[in-house]
Short mmCIF file of C-alpha atoms and ligand atoms in Angstrom, two decimals:
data_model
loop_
_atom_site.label_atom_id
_atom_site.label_comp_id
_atom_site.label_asym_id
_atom_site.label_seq_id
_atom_site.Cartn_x
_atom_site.Cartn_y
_atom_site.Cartn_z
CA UNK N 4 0.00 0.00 0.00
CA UNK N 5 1.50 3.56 -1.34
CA UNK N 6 1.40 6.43 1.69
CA UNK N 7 0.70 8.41 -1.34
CA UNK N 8 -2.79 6.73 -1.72
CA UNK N 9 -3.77 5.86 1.66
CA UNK N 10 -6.21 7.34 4.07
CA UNK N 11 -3.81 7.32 7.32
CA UNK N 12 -4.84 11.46 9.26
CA UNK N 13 -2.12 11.02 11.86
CA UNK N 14 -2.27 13.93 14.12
CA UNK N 15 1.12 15.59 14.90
CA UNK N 16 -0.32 16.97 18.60
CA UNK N 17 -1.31 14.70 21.58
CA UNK N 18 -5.07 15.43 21.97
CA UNK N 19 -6.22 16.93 24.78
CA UNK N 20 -9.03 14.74 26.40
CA UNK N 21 -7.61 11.08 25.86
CA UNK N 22 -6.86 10.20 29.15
CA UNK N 23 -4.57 7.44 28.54
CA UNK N 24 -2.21 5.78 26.08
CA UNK N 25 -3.95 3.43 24.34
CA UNK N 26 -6.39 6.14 23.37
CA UNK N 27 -4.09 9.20 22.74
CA UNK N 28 -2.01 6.75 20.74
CA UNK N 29 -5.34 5.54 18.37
CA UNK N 30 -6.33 8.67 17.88
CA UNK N 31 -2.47 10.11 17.08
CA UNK N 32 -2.01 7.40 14.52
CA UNK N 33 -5.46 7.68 12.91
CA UNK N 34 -6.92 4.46 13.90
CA UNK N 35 -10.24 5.67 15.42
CA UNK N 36 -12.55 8.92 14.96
CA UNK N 37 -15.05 9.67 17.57
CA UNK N 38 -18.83 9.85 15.56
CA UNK N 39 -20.34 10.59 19.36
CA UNK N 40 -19.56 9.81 23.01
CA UNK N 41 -18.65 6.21 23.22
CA UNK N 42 -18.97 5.90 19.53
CA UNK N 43 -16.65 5.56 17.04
CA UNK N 44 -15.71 5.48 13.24
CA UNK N 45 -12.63 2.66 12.75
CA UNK N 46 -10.07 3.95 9.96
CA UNK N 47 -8.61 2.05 7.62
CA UNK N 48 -5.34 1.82 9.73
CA UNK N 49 -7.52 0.70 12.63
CA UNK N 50 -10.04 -1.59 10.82
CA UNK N 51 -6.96 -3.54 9.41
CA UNK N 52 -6.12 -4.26 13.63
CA UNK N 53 -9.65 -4.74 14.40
CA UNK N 54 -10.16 -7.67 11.08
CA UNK N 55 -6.94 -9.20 12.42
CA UNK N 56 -7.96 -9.71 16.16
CA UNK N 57 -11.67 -11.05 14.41
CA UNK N 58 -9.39 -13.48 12.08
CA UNK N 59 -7.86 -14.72 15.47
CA UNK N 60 -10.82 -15.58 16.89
CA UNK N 61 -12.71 -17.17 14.32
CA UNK N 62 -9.61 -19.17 13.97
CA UNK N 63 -9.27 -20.49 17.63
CA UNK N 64 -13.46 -20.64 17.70
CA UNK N 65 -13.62 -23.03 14.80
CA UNK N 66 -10.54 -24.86 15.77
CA UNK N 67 -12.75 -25.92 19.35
CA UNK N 68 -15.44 -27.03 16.93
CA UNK N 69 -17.72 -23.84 17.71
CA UNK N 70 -19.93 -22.87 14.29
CA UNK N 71 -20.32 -19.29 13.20
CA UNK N 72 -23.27 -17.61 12.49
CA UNK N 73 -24.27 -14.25 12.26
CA UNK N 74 -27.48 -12.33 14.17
CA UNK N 75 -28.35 -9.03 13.80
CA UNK N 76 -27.87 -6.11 15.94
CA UNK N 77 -31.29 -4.93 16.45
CA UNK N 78 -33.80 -7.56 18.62
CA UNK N 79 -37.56 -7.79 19.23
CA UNK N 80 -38.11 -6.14 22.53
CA UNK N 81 -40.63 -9.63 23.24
CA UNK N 82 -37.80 -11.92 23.64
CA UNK N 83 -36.42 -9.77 26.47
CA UNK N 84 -39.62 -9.43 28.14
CA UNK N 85 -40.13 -13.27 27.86
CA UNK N 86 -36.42 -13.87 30.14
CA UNK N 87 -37.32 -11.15 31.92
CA UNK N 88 -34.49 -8.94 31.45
CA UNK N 89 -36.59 -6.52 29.24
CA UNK N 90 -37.04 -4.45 32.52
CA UNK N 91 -33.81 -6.10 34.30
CA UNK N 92 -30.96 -4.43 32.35
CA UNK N 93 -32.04 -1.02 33.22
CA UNK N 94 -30.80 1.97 31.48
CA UNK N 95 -28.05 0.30 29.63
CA UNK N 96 -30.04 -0.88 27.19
CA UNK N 97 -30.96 1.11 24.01
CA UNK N 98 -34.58 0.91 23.47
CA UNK N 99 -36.11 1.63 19.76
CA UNK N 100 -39.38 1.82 18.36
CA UNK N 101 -40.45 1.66 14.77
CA UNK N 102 -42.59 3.06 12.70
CA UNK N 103 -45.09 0.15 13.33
CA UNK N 104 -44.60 1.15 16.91
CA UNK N 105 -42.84 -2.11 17.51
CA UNK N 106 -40.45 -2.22 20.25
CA UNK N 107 -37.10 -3.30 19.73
CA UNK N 108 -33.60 -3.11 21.14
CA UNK N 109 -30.20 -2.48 20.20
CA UNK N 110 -28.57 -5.67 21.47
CA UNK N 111 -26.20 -5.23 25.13
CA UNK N 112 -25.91 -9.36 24.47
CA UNK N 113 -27.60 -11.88 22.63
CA UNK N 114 -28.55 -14.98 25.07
CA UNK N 115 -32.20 -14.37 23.87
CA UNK N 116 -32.01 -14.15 20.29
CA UNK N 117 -30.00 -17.47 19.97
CA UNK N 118 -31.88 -18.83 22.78
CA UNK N 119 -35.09 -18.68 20.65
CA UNK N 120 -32.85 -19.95 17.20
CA UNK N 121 -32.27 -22.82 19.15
CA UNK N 122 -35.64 -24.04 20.38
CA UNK N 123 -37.26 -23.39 17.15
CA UNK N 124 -34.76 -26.00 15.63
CA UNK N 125 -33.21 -28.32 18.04
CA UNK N 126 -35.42 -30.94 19.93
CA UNK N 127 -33.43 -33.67 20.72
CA UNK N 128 -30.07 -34.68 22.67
CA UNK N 129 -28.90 -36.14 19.75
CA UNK N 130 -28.67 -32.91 18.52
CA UNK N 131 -25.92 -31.79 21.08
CA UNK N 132 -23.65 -30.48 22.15
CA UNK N 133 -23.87 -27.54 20.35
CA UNK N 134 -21.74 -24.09 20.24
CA UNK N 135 -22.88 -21.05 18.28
CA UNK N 136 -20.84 -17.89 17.94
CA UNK N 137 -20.87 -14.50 16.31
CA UNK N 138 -18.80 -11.32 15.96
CA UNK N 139 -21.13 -8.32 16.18
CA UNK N 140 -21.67 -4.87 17.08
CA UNK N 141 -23.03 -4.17 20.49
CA UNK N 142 -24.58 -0.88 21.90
CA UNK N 143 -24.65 -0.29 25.98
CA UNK N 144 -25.44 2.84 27.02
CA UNK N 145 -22.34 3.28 29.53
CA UNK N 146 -23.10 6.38 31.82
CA UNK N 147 -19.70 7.41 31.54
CA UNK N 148 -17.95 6.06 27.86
CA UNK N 149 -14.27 6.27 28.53
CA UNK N 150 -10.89 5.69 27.01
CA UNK N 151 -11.73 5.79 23.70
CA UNK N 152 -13.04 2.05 22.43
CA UNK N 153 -11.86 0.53 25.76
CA UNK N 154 -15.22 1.52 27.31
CA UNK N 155 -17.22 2.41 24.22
CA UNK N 156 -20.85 2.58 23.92
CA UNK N 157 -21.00 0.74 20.31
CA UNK N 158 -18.28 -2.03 20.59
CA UNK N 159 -17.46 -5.17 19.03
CA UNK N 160 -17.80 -8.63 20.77
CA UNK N 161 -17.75 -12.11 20.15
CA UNK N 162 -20.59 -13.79 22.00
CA UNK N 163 -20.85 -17.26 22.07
CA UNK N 164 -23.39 -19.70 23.61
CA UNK N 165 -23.21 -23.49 24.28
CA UNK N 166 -25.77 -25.67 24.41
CA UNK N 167 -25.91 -29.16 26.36
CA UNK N 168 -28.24 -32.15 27.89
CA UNK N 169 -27.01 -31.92 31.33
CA UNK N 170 -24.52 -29.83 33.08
CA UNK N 171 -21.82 -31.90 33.19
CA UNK N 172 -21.71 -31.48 29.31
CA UNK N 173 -22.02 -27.84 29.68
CA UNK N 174 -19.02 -27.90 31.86
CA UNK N 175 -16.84 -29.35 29.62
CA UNK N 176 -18.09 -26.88 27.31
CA UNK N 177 -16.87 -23.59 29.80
CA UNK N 178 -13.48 -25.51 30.04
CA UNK N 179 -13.49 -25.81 26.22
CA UNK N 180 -14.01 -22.31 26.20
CA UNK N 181 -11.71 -21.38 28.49
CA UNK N 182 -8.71 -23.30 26.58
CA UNK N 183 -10.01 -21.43 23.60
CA UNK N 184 -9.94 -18.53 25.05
CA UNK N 185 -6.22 -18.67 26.64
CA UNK N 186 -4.77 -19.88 22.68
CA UNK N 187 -6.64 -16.66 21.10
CA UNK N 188 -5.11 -13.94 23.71
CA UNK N 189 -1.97 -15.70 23.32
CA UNK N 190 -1.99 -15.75 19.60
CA UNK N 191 -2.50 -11.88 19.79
CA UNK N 192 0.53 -11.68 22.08
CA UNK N 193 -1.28 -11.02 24.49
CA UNK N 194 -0.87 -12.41 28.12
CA UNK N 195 -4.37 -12.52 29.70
CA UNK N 196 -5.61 -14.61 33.29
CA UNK N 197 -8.46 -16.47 33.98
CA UNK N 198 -9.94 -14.47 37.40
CA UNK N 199 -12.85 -15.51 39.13
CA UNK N 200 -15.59 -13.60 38.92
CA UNK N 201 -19.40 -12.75 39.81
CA UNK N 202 -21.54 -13.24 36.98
CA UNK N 203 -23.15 -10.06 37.24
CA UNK N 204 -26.64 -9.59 35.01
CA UNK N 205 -25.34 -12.60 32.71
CA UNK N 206 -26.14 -14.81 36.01
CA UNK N 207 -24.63 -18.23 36.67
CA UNK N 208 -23.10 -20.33 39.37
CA UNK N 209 -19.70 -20.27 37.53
CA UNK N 210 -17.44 -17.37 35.70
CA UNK N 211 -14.06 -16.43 34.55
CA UNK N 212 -12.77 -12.71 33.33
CA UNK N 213 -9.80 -12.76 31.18
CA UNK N 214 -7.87 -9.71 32.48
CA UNK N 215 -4.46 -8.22 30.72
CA UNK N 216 -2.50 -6.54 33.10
CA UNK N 217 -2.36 -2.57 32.91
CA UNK N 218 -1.84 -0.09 35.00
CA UNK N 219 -4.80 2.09 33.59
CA UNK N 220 -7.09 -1.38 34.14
CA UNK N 221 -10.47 -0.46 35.56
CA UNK N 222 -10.52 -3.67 37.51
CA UNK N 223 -8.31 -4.03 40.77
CA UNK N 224 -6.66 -8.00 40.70
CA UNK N 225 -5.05 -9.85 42.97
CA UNK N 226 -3.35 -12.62 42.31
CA UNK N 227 -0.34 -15.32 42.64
CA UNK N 228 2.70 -14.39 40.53
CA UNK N 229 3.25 -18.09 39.94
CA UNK N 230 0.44 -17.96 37.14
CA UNK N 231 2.77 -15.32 35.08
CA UNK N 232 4.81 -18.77 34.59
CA UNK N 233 2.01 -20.46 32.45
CA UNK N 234 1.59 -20.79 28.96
CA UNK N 235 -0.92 -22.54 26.97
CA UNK N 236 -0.62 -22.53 22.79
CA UNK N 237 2.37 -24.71 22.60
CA UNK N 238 0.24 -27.48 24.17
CA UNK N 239 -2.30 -29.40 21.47
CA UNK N 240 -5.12 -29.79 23.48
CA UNK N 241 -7.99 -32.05 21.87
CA UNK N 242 -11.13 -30.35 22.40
CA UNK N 243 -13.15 -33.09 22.32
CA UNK N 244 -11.15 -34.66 25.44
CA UNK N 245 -13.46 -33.52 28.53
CA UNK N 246 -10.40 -34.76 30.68
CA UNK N 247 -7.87 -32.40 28.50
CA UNK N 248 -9.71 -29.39 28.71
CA UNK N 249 -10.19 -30.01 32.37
CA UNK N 250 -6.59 -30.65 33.34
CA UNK N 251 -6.02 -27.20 31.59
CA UNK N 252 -8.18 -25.53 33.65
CA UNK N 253 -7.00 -26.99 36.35
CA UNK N 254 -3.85 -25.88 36.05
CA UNK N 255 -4.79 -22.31 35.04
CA UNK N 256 -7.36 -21.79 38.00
CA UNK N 257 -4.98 -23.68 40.87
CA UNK N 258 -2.88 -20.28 41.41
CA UNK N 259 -5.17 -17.36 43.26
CA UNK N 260 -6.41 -14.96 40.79
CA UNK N 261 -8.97 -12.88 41.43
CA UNK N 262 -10.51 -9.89 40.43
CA UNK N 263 -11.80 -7.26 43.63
CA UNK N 264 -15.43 -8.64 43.46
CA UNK N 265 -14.33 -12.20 44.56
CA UNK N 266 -11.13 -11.53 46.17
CA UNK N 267 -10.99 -12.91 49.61
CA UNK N 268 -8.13 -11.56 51.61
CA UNK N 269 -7.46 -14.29 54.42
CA UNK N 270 -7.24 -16.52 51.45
CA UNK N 271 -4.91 -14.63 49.51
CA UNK N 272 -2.56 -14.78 52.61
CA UNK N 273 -3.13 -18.22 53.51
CA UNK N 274 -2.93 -19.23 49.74
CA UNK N 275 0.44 -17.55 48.98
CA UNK N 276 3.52 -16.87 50.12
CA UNK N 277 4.36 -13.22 50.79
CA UNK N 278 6.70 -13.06 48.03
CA UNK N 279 4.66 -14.05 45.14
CA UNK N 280 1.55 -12.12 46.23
CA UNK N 281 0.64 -9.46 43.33
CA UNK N 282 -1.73 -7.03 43.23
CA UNK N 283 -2.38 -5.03 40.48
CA UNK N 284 -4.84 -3.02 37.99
CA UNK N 285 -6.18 -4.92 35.07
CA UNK N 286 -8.29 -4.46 31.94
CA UNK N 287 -11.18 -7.21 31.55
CA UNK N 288 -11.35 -8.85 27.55
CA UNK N 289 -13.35 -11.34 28.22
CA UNK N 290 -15.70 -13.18 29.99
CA UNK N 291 -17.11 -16.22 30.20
CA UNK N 292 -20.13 -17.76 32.21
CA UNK N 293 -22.25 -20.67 33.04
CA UNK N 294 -25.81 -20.45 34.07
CA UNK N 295 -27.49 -23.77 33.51
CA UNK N 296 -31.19 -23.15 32.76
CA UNK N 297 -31.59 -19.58 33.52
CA UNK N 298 -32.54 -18.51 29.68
CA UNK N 299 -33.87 -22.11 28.54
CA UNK N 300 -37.04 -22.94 31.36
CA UNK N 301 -38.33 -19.16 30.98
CA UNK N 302 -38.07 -19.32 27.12
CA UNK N 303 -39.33 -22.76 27.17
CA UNK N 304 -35.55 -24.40 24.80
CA UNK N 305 -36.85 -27.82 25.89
CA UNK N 306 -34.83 -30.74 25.03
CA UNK N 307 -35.51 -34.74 25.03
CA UNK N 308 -32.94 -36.46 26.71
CA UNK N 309 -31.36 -40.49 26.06
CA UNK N 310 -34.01 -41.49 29.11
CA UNK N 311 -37.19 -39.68 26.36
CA UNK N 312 -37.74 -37.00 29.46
CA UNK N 313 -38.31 -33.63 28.25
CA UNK N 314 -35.96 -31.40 29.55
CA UNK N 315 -34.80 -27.41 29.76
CA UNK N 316 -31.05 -27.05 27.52
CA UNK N 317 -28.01 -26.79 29.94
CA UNK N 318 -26.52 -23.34 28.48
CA UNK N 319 -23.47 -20.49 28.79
CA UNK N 320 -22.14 -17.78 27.50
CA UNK N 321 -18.62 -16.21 26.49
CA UNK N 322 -17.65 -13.08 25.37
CA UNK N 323 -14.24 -11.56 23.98
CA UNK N 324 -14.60 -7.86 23.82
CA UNK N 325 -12.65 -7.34 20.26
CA UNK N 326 -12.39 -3.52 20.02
CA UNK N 327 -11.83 -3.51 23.87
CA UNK N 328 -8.50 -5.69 22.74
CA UNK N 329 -6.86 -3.10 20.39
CA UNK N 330 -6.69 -0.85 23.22
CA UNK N 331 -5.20 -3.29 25.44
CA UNK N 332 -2.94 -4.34 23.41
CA UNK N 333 -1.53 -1.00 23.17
CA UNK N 334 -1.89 -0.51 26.80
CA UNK N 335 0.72 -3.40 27.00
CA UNK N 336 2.55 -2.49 24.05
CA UNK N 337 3.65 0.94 23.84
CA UNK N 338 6.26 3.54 24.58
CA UNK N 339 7.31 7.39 23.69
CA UNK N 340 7.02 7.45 20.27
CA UNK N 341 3.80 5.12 19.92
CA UNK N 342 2.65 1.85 19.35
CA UNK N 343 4.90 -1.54 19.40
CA UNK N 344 2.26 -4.02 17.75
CA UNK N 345 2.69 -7.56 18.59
CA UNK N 346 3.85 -9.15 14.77
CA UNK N 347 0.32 -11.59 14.46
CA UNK N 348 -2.00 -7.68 14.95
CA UNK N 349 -0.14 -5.55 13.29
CA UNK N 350 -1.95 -3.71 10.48
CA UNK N 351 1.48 -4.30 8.37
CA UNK N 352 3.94 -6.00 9.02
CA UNK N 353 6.54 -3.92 7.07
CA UNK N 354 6.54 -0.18 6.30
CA UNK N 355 9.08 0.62 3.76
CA UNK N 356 10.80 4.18 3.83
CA UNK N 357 12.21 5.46 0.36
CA UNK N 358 14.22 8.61 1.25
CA UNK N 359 14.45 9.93 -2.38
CA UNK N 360 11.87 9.58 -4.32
CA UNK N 361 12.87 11.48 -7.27
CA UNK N 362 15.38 8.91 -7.16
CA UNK N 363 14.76 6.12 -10.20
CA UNK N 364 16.85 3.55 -8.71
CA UNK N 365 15.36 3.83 -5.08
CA UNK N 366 12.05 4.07 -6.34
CA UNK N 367 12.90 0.87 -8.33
CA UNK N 368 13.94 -1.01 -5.34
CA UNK N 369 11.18 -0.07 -3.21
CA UNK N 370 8.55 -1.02 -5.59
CA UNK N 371 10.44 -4.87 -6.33
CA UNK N 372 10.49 -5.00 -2.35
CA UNK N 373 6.94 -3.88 -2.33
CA UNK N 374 5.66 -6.88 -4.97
CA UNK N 375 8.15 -9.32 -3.23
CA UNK N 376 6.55 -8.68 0.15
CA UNK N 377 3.31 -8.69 -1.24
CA UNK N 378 3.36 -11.94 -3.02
CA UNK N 379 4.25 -13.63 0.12
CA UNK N 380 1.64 -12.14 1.85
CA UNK N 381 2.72 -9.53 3.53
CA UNK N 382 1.49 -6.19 1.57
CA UNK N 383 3.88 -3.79 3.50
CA UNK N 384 2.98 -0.12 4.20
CA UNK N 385 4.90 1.69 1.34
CA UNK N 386 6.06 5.45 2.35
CA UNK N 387 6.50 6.75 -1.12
CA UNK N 388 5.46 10.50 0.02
CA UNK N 389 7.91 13.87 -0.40
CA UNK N 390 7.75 14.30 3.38
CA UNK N 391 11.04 14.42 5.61
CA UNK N 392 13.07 11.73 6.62
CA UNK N 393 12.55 12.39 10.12
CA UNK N 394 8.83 12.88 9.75
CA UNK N 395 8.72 9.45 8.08
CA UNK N 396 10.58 7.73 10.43
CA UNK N 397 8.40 9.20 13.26
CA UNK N 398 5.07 8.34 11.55
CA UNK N 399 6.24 4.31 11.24
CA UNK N 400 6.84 4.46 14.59
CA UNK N 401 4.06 6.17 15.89
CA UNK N 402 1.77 3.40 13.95
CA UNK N 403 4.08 0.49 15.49
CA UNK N 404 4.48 -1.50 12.53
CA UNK N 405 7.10 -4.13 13.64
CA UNK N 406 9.93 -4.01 10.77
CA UNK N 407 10.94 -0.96 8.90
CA UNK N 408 13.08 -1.07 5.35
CA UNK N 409 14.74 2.51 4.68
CA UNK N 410 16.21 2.61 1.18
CA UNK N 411 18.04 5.30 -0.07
CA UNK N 412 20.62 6.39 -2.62
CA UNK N 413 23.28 6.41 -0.34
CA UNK N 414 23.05 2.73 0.74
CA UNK N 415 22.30 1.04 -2.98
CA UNK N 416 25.57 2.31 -4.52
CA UNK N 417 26.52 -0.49 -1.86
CA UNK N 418 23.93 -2.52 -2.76
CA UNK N 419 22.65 -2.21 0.39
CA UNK N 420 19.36 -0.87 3.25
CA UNK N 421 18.62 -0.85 6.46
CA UNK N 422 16.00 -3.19 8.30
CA UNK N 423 15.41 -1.74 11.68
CA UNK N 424 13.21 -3.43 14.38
CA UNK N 425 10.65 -1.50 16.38
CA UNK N 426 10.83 -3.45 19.46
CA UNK N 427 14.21 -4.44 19.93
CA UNK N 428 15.67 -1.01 18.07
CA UNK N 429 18.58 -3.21 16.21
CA UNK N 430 19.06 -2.36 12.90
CA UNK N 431 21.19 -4.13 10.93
CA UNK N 432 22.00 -2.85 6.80
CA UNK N 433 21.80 -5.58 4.25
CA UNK N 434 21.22 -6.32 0.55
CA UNK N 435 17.11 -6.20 0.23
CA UNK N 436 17.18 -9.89 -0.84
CA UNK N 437 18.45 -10.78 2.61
CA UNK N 438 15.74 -8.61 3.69
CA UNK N 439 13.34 -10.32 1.85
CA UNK N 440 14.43 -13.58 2.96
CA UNK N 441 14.54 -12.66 6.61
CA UNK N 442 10.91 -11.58 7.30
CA UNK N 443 9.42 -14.52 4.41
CA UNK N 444 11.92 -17.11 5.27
CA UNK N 445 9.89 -20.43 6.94
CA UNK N 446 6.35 -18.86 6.99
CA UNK N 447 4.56 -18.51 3.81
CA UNK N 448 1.62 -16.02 3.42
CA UNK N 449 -0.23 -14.34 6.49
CA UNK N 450 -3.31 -13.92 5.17
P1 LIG Z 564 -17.30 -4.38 31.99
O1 LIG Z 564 -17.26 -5.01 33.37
O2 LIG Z 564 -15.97 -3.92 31.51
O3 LIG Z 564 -18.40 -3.36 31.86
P2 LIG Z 564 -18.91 -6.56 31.21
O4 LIG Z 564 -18.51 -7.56 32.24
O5 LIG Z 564 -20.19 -5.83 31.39
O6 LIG Z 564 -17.71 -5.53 30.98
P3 LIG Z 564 -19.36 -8.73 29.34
O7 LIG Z 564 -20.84 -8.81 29.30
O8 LIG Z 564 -18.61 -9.71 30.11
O9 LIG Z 564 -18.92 -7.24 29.76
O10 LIG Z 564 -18.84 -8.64 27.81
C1 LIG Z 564 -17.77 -9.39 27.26
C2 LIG Z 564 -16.60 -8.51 26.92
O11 LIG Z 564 -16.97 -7.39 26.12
C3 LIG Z 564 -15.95 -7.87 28.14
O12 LIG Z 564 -15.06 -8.78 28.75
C4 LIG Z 564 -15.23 -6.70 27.54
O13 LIG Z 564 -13.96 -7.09 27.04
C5 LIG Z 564 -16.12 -6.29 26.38
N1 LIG Z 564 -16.89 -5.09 26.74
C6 LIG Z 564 -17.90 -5.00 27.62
N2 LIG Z 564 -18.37 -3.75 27.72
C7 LIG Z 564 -17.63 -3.01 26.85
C8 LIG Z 564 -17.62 -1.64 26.47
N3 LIG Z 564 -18.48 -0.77 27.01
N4 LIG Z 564 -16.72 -1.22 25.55
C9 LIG Z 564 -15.86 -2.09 24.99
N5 LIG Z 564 -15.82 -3.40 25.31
C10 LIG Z 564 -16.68 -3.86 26.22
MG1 LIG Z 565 -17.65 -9.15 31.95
#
């Protein structure tokens, strides 16, 4: 892509009201416009982050055998008033009427909706287990939107929702999700821990919150240091395998980690040694729950079971808040001149510099790097403007994209160009086949 013809309005001044990094940062590097409070238009710099995280997921969703579908954002009011949460979720809701004076809502969640797909399709056990998913705008009316997309009003979320005969099913179907869940953050470099939680208006008996650690977090945590240790994606975990998943879990939910609504502190001093007690702020991206038959009995998802007994569909539900993750990501990967993406999220993962461009033979060596890059996979950000050097080399790192080619005339009578690193800072100079080779060697196309 050709600076030249992009849409990228990075803003040379730190604006005024963002409050914190990850939202003075999006807004420098022209990722996000604000339409209204807690609302907000995604640039194309910003929608390429956003796709990437929703690639992720789909990925790690279908690789736990969970099937997407797609529902829409605005709901019959009657479904809500049938659970009961039509006059439950209080203010946060957005109500609408049309112009048949039909009442409908701007979906918070979707338990309902798929709630009713299900019983108007699925009758029998031998029909289950099932997991349904979507990724899909969500409106809460937050009293006070903050932080740019981290506490938005509209925001993007995948919500999925299980479906099993009996709870122990439905268990294995939280622990599925939970090893799910662990592989996607991680894939995203992203380290995120299970907490316990309350399940809040969701309801349930059982509940996890994935939280990153941040210092601007809105959530206070407490937990063991020992869980810092643990990793998950390196381990193939058969998702099938209720034993699997559940040794996972295990192991992921032994150490103390909660968030401030469930800590318990003569636990957390019994529990731990003083040494590797943490506490600490932390920014919630997901969430998930289960809450047996509080949607199915009121809504009447009625299931026959292997004994011919009629019976109400064991269900939970799991969120990843996706826009909420661009922000954290940058809360966890950032410093003084801007963003540091994580390689598998960045919108590029090469910007190339060309400091001449009135020079032929740079010009001709950035485009061949361009199409090389590209046919691998890896369409690089190409700075082709008549800008300075300096202002160049402050935009690519403002936008964080991980490697950086800067070609000039000087270097190619050598043959040679520099390939810097935006995390590590190395730069090394070599020929730009080496440079090719380096960031295609082993791992074919991205996308
Ligand atoms: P919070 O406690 O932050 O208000 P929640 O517990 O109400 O979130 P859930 O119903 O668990 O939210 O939704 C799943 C995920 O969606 C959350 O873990 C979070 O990452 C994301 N999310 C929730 N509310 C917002 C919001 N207002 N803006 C952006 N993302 C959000
Ligand atoms: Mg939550």
């Amino acid at each position: 892509m050709r600076l030249s013809r992009y849409f990228l309005p990075v803003l040379r001044e730190t604006p005024a009201d963002a409050q914190i990094a990850s939202h003075r940062l999006m807004l420098r590097a022209g990722m996000i416009q604000q339409a209204s409070a807690g609302i907000y238009s995604w640039m194309p710099l910003g929608l390429r982050v956003l796709k990437r995280l929703e690639q992720i997921v789909h990925e790690e969703q279908m690789a736990a055998g969970h099937i997407p579908l797609l529902m829409p954002t605005l709901q019959p009011a009657s479904l809500w008033q049938e659970s009961g949460r039509y006059d439950d979720y209080g203010q946060e809701m957005l109500r609408i009427t049309d112009r048949q004076e039909r009442r409908l809502v701007y979906g918070p969640t979707n338990e309902e909706l798929i709630t009713d797909i299900f019983r108007r399709h699925v009758n029998s056990y031998r029909d289950l287990p099932l997991t349904l998913y979507h990724i899909q705008w969500k409106f809460r009316d937050e009293i006070r939107p903050r932080f740019g997309i981290m506490r938005g009003r509209e925001f993007l979320m995948k919500d999925g929702y299980n479906f099993d005969v009996d709870k122990d099913s439905a268990l294995h179907a939280y622990n599925r999700h939970m090893v799910s869940y662990l592989n996607t953050y991680e894939k995203m470099g992203l380290k995120a821990i299970p907490m316990r939680a309350s399940a809040g208006p969701i309801g349930g008996t059982h509940s996890h919150e994935f939280l990153v650690l941040a210092e601007t977090g809105e959530s206070e945590v407490y937990f063991d240091n020992d869980i810092l240790e643990l990793t998950e994606s390196d381990h193939k975990v058969d998702f099938d395998n209720p034993q699997e998943c559940a040794e996972v879990v295990k192991r992921w939910t032994t150490p103390y980690a909660r968030t401030d609504e469930t800590h318990d502190p003569v636990e957390f001093k019994s529990q731990i040694s003083h040494s590797s007690r943490r506490q600490s702020r932390g920014i919630e991206v997901g969430q998930i729950f289960y809450f047996g038959t509080k949607y199915s009995e009121p809504m009447n998802a009625f299931v026959t079971n292997a004994d011919g007994d009629r019976v109400p569909v064991h269900m939970g539900s799991h969120g990843i808040g996706v826009s909420r993750l661009v922000g954290a990501i940058i809360e966890a990967n950032h410093d003084d001149r801007g963003i540091i993406w994580p390689e598998p999220v960045a919108p590029f993962l090469v910007g190339i510099i060309n400091l001449a461009p009135k020079d032929k033979k740079t010009n001709d060596v950035c485009d061949d790097l361009s199409r090389r890059l590209s046919a691998f996979g890896k369409e690089p950000l190409y700075d082709d403007t008549h800008d300075r050097a300096g202002s160049k080399f402050a935009t690519m790192d403002l936008i964080g994209i991980p490697w950086r080619l800067t070609v000039g005339p000087r270097g190619l009578i050598k043959g040679e160009i520099e390939m810097s690193h935006r995390r590590g800072g190395q730069t090394i100079i070599c020929s730009p086949d080496e440079a090719i080779n380096r960031l295609c060697r082993g791992n074919g196309r991205r996308e």
